[in-house]
Coordinates of C-alpha atoms and ligand atoms in Angstrom, one line a residue:
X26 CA 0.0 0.0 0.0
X27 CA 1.3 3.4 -1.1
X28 CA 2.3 5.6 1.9
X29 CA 0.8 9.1 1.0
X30 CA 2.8 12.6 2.4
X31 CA 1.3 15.4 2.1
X32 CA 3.5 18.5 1.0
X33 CA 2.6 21.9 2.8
X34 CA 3.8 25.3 1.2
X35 CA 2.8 28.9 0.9
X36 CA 5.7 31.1 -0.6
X37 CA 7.9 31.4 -3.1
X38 CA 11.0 30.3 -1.4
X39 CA 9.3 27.6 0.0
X40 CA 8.2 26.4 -3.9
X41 CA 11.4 27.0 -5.3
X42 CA 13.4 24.4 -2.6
X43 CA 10.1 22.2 -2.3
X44 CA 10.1 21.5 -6.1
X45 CA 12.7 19.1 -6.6
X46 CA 11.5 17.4 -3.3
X47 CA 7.9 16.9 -4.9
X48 CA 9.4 15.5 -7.8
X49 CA 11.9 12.9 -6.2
X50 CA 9.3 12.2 -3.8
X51 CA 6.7 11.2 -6.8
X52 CA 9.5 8.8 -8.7
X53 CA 10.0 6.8 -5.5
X54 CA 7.2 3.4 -5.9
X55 CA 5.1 3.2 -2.7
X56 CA 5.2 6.8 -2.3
X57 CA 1.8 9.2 -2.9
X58 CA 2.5 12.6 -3.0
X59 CA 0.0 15.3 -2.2
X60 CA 0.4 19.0 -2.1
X61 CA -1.6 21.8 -0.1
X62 CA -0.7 25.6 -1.1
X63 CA -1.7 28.0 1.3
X64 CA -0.5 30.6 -1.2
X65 CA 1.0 33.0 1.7
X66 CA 2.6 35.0 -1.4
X67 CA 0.4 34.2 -3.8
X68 CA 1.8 35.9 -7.1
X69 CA 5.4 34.5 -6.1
X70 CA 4.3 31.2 -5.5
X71 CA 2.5 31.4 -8.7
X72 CA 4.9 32.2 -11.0
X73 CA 7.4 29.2 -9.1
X74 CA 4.4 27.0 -9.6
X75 CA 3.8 27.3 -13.4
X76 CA 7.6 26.9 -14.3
X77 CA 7.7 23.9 -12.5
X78 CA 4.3 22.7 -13.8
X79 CA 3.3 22.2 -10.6
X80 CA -0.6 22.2 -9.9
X81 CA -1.5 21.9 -6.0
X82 CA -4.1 19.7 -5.0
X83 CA -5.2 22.2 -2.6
X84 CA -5.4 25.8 -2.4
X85 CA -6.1 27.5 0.6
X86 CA -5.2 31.2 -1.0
X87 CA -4.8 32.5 3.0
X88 CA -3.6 36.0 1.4
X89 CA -5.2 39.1 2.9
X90 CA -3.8 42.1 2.3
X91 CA -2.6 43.3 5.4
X92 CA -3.5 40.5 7.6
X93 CA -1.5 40.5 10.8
X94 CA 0.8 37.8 11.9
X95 CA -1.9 36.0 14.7
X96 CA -4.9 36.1 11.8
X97 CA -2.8 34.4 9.3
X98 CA -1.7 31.7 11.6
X99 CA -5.0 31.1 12.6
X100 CA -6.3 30.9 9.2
X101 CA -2.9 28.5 8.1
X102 CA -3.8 26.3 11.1
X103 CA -7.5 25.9 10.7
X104 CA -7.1 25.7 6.7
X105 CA -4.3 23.1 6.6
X106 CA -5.9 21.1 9.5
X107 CA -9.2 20.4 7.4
X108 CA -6.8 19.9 4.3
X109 CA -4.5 16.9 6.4
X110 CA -8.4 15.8 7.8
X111 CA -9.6 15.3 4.3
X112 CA -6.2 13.9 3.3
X113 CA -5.4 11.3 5.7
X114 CA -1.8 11.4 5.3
X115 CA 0.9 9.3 6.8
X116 CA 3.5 12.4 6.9
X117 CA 3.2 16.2 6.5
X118 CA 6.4 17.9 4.9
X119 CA 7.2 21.4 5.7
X120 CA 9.9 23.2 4.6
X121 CA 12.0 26.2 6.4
X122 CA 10.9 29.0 8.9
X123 CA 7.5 30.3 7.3
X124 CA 4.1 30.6 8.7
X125 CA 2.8 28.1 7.0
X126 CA 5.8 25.4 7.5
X127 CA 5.3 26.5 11.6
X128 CA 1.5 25.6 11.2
X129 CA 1.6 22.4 9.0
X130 CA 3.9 21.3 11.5
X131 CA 1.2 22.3 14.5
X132 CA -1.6 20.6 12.5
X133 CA 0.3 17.6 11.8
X134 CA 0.9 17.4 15.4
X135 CA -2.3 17.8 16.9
X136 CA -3.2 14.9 14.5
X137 CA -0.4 13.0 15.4
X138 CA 0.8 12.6 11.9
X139 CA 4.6 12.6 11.5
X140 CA 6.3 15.4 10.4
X141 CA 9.4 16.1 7.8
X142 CA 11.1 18.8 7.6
X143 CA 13.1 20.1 5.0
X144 CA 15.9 23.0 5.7
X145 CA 16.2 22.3 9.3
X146 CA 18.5 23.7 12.1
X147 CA 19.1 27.1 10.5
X148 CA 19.5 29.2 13.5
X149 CA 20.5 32.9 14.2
X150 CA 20.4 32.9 17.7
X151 CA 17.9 35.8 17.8
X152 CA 14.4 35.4 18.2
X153 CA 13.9 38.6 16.0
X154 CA 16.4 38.2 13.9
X155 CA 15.0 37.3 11.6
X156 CA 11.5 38.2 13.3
X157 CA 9.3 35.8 13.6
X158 CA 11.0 33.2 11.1
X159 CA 13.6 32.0 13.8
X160 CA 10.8 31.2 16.4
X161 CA 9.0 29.6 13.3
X162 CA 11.4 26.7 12.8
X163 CA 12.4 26.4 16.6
X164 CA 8.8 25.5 16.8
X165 CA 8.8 22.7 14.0
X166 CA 12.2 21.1 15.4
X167 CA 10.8 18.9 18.4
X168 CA 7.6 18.2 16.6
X169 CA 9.5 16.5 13.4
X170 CA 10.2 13.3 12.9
X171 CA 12.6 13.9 10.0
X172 CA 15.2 16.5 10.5
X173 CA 16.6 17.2 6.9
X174 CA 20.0 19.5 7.7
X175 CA 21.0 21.1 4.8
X176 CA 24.9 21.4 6.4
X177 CA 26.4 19.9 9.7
X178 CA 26.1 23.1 11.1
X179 CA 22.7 22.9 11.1
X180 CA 22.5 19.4 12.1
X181 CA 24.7 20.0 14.9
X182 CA 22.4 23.6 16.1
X183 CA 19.7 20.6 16.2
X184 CA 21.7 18.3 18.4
X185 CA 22.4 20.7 20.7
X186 CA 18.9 21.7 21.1
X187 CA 18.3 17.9 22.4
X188 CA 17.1 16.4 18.7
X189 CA 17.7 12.5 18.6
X190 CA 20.9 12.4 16.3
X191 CA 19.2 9.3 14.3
X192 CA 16.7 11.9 13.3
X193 CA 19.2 14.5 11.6
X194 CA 20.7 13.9 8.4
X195 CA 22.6 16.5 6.2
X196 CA 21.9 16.1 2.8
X197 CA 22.6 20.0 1.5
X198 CA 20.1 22.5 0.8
X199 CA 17.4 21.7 -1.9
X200 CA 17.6 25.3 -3.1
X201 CA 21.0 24.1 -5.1
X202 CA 18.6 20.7 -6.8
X203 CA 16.7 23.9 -8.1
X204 CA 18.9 25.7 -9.3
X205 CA 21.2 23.4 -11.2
X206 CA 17.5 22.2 -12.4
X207 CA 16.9 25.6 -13.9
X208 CA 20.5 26.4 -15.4
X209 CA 20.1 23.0 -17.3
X210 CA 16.6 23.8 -18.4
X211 CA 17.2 27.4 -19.2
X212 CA 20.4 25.6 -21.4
X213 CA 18.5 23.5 -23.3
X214 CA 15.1 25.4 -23.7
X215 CA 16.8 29.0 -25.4
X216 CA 13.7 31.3 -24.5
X217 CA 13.2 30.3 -21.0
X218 CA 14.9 32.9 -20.1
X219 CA 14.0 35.9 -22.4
X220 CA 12.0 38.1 -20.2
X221 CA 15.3 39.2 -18.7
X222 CA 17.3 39.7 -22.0
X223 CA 16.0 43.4 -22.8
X224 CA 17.3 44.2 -19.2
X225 CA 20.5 42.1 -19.7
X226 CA 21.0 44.4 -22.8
X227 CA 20.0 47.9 -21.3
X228 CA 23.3 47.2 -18.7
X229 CA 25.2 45.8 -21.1
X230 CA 28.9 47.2 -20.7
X231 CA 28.2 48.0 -17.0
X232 CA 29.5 46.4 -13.4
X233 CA 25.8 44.7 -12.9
X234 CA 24.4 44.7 -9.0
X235 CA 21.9 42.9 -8.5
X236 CA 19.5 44.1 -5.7
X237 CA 17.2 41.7 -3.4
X238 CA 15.4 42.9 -0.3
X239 CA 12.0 42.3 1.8
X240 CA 12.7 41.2 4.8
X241 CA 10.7 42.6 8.0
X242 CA 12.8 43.6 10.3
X243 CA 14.3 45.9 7.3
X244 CA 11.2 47.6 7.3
X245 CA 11.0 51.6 8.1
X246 CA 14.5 53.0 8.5
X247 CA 16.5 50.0 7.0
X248 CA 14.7 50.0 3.6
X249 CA 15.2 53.5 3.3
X250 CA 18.9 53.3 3.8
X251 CA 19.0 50.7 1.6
X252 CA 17.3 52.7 -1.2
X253 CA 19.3 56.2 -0.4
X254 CA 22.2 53.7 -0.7
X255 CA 21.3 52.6 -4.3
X256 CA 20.8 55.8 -5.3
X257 CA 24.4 56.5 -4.6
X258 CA 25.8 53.8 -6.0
X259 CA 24.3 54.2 -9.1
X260 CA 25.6 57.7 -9.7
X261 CA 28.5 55.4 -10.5
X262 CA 28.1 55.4 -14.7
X263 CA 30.0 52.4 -14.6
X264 CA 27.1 50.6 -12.8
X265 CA 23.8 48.9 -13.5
X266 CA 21.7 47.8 -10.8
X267 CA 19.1 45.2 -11.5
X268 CA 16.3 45.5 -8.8
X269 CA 13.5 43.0 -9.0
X270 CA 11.3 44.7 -6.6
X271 CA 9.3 42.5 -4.2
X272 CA 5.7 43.6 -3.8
X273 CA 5.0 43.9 -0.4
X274 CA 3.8 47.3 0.0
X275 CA 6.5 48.2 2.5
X276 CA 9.0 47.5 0.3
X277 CA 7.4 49.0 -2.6
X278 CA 6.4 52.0 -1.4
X279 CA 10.1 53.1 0.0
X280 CA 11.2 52.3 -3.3
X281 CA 9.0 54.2 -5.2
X282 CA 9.5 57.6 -3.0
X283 CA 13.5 57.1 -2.4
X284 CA 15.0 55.8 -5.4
X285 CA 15.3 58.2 -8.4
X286 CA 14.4 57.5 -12.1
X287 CA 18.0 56.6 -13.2
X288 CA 18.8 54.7 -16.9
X289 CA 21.2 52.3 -14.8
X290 CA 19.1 51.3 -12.5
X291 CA 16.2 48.9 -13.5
X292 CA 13.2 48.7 -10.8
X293 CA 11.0 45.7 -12.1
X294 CA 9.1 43.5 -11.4
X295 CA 9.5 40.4 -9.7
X296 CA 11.3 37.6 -11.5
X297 CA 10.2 34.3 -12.1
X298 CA 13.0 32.0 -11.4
X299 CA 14.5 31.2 -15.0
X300 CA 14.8 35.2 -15.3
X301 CA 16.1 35.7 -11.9
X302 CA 18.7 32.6 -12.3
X303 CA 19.9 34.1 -15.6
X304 CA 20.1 37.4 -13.9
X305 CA 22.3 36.1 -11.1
X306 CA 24.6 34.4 -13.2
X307 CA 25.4 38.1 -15.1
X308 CA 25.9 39.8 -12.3
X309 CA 28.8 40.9 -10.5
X310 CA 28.2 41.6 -7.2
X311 CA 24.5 40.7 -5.1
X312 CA 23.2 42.9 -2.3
X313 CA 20.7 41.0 -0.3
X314 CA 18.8 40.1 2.9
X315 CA 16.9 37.4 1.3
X316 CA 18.1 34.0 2.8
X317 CA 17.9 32.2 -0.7
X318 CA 19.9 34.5 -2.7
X319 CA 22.6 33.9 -0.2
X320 CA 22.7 30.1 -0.5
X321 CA 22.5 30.5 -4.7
X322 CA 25.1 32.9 -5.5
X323 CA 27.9 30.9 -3.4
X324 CA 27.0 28.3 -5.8
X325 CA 27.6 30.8 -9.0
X326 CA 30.8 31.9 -7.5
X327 CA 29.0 35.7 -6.8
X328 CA 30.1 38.2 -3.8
X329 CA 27.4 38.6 -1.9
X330 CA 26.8 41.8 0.3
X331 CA 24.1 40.8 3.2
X332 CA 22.1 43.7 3.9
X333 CA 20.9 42.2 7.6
X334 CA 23.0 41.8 11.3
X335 CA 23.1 38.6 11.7
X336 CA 22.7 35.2 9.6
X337 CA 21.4 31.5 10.1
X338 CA 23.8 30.7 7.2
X339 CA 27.3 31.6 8.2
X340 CA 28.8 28.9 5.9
X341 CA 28.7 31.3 3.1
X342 CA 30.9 33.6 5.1
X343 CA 33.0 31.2 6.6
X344 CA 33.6 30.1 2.9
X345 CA 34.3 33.9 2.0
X346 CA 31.9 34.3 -0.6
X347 CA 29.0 36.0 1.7
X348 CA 29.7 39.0 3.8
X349 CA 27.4 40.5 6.4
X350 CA 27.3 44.3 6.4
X351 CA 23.7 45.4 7.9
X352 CA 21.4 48.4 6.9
X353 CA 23.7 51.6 7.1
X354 CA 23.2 53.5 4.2
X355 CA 27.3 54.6 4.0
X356 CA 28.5 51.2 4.7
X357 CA 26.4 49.8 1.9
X358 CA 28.0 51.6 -0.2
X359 CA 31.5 51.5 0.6
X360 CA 31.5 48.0 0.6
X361 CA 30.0 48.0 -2.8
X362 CA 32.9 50.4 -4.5
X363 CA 35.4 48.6 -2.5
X364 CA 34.2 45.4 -4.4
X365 CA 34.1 47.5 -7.4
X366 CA 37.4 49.2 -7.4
X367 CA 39.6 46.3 -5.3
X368 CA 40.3 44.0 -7.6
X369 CA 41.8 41.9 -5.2
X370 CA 38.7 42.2 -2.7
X371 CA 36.4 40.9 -5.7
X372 CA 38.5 37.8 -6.3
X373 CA 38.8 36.6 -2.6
X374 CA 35.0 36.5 -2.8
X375 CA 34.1 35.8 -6.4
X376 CA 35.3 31.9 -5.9
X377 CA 32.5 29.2 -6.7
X378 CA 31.8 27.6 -3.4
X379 CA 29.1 25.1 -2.6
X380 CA 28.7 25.1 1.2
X381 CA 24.6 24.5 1.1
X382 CA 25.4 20.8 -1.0
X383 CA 26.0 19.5 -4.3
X384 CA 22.2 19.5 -6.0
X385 CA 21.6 16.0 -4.7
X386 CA 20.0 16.9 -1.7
X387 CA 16.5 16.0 -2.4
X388 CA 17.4 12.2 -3.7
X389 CA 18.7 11.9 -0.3
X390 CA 15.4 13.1 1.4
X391 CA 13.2 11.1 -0.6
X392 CA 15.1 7.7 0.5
X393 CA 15.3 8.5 4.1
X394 CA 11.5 9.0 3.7
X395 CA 11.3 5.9 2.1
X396 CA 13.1 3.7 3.8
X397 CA 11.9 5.3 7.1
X398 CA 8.2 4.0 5.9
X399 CA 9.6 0.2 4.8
X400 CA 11.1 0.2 8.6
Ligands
UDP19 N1 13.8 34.9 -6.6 C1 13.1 34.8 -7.8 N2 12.7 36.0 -8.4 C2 13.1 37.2 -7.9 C3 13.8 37.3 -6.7 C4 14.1 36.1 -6.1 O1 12.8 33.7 -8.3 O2 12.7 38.2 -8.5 C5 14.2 33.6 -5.9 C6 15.6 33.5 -5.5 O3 16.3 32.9 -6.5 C7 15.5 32.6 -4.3 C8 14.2 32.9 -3.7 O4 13.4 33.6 -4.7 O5 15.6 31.2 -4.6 C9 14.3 33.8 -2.5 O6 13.1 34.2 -2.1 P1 13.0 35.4 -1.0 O7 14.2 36.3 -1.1 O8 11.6 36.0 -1.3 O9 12.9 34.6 0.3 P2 13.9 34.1 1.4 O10 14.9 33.2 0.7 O11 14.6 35.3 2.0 O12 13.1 33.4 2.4

C-alpha cells in the first residue's frame, strides 16, 4: 500500500526548494504525494508554480492584504488542519521557517501525523532576527520526525537543542537541486529565459548589481537606507543595478518615493526564477537580505553583500563568498565600491563555493523517507 505525504507550502521560497523534493518524492514506488498551497505569497508562489508545472491539489489562497501575523496563523492552522483531515496522510512535509511550515507542523501534530522537515536547524540565535522566522522553525524542530540538515552546522544547532541524532541527516540545501535544475533547463530550452534579455542588454557594458530585499525587520528605516544607498551607487556610470522589486507594500512603497528615475538602474518587477537565475549568473556583485539568494550565488561563485546583522547561514561567510554588512546606508555603499574598485577584494570573494550541497540533496530526502516508511 502506497504511503501518502502530504507537502505543505505557501511562498515562493518555499516552492522554489520544495520542487525538486515533490518531484523525487513522486518517482520513488510506494510513495503518494499530495500538495496543499496556502498561497502566503500568492503571485510569487505562482509564478514558481507554473515553471515547475506544478498544480496543488489544494489551495487554501490565506492571502489578505494586510493581515497581521496572529490572523494568518489562525487561518494557516485551521485551513491546513481540514486539508490533512480530508487527506489522511501518513506524513506532512514542511519546509523552512514560514508561517505556513510552523502551522503544518502544529496541524500535523495535533493529529499526530509525523512530520518532515526540509531546511532544518538554520539558527541565528535571535528570536527577532529574523523576526518571527527564527521562532517559526524552533517550533517545527521537536515536533519533526525527520530533520533534513541542509549542512552539519545545522544538524549540529539541532543536536544541541536535544534532537535524537538518528533523526538528523545532512543532505545540502534543496535550493542548489533547483537551481542546477533551472540552469540545465534554461540551457536546453533558449527562450526560457527571455523576459530578462531586454534588461540584460539595457546594462550591457556596466559592473551589474543585483539588488534583493524584503525582509521585516528591514522595514522603516532600514529600507530606506537601503534605497538612499542605491541611489548613490548608481551615480557610479560604470554601474547597473538590477532590482526586482518585491511587492510587499513596504517595500514597494520606499522604493518608489527614495529611489530616483536613473537609466542604470532597472526597478521591475518580480522575476520568475528562469529570469532571476539568468540574472544572477550576469551579475557581479549581489546585495541581499533574502536568505535564498545567499545560499545560490555561493554556488555561482557571486560576492554577496548581506544587507541584515546577523545570519542563520554563516557557511557562506566562513567560505568567503557572503559578507554580512547590515542596513547603514554609508556602509552599503563602501562596501560596494570597495568590491568594485579592489580588484583583489572581488576575487577573494568571487570563488564558486558550494557550502549548502551539491544538488543531490532532495534524492537523499526522498530515500530517508522511504526507507523510514519500509522500517
Ligand atoms: N527569486 C526569484 N525572483 C526574484 C527574486 C528572487 O525567483 O525576483 C528567488 C531566488 O532565486 C531565491 C528565492 O526567490 O531562490 C528567495 O526568495 P525570497 O528572497 O523572497 O525569500 P527568502 O529566501 O529570504 O526566504
Amino acid at each position: 500500500m502506497a504511503h501518502t505525504i502530504l507537502v505543505v507550502f505557501g511562498t515562493r521560497p518555499e516552492a522554489i526548494k520544495l520542487f525538486p523534493v515533490i518531484r523525487a518524492l513522486a518517482s520513488i514506488e510506494g510513495l503518494r504525494v499530495r500538495t496543499c498551497v496556502t498561497a502566503q505569497h500568492r503571485g510569487l508562489l505562482d509564478q514558481v508554480l507554473a515553471i515547475a508545472g506544478l498544480t496543488p491539489d489544494h489551495d487554501l489562497d490565506i492571502m489578505e492584504p494586510g493581515q497581521s501575523l496572529d490572523r494568518l496563523t489562525a487561518r494557516l492552522l485551521t485551513g491546513i488542519g481540514e486539508t490533512i483531515d480530508v487527506e489522511q496522510p501518513d506524513m506532512v512535509l514542511v519546509q523552512g521557517d514560514t508561517a505556513t511550515a510552523m502551522a503544518g507542523a502544529l496541524a500535523a501534530y495535533y493529529r499526530r501525523i509525523p512530520v518532515a522537515h526540509v531546511e532544518a536547524g538554520l539558527r541565528s540565535g535571535d528570536i527577532y532576527h529574523p523576526w518571527p522566522e527564527e521562532v517559526n522553525r524552533r517550533i517545527v524542530a521537536p515536533i519533526a520526525q525527520h530533520h533534513f540538515a541542509p549542512t552539519q552546522t545545522a544538524a549540529d544547532a539541532l543536536i544541541r537543542e536535544a534532537i535524537d541524532p538518528t533523526k538528523v541527516h545532512v543532505t545540502g540545501n534543496t535550493v542548489i537541486d533547483a537551481l542546477h535544475w533551472t540552469r540545465d533547463r534554461i540551457g536546453a530550452e533558449p527562450g526560457l529565459a527571455d523576459t530578462v534579455a531586454p534588461v540584460l542588454a539595457k546594462m550591457a557594458g556596466r559592473r551589474i548589481v543585483l539588488v534583493t530585499t524584503h525582509r521585516r525587520e528591514n522595514f522603516g528605516d532600514g529600507m530606506a537606507a537601503i534605497a538612499r544607498a542605491i541611489d548613490r551607487i548608481a551615480e557610479r556610470q560604470d554601474v547597473g543595478v538590477i532590482f526586482p522589486v518585491h511587492p510587499n507594500p513596504n517595500v514597494v512603497a520606499v522604493m518608489d518615493e527614495l529611489l530616483g528615475d536613473r537609466a542604470n538602474v532597472a526597478r521591475i518587477a518580480p522575476l520568475d526564477y528562469p529570469g532571476f537565475v539568468a540574472v544572477l549568473a550576469a551579475s557581479d556583485i549581489v546585495l541581499t537580505d533574502s536568505g535564498g539568494v545567499q545560499e545560490e550565488a555561493p554556488a555561482l561563485g557571486k560576492p554577496v553583500l548581506v544587507m541584515r546583522e546577523t545570519t542563520e547561514r554563516p557557511e557562506g561567510v566562513a567560505a568567503g563568498t557572503a559578507k554580512l554588512i547590515g542596513t547603514d546606508e554609508d556602509r552599503i555603499v563602501s562596501e560596494v565600491f570597495t568590491l568594485l574598485d579592489d580588484s583583489d577584494a572581488y576575487a577573494v570573494m568571487a570563488r564558486a563555493h558550494n557550502p549548502f550541497g551539491d544538488g543531490h540533496a532532495s534524492a537523499r530526502i526522498g530515500k530517508v523517507i522511504a526507507d523510514g516508511f519500509r522500517r
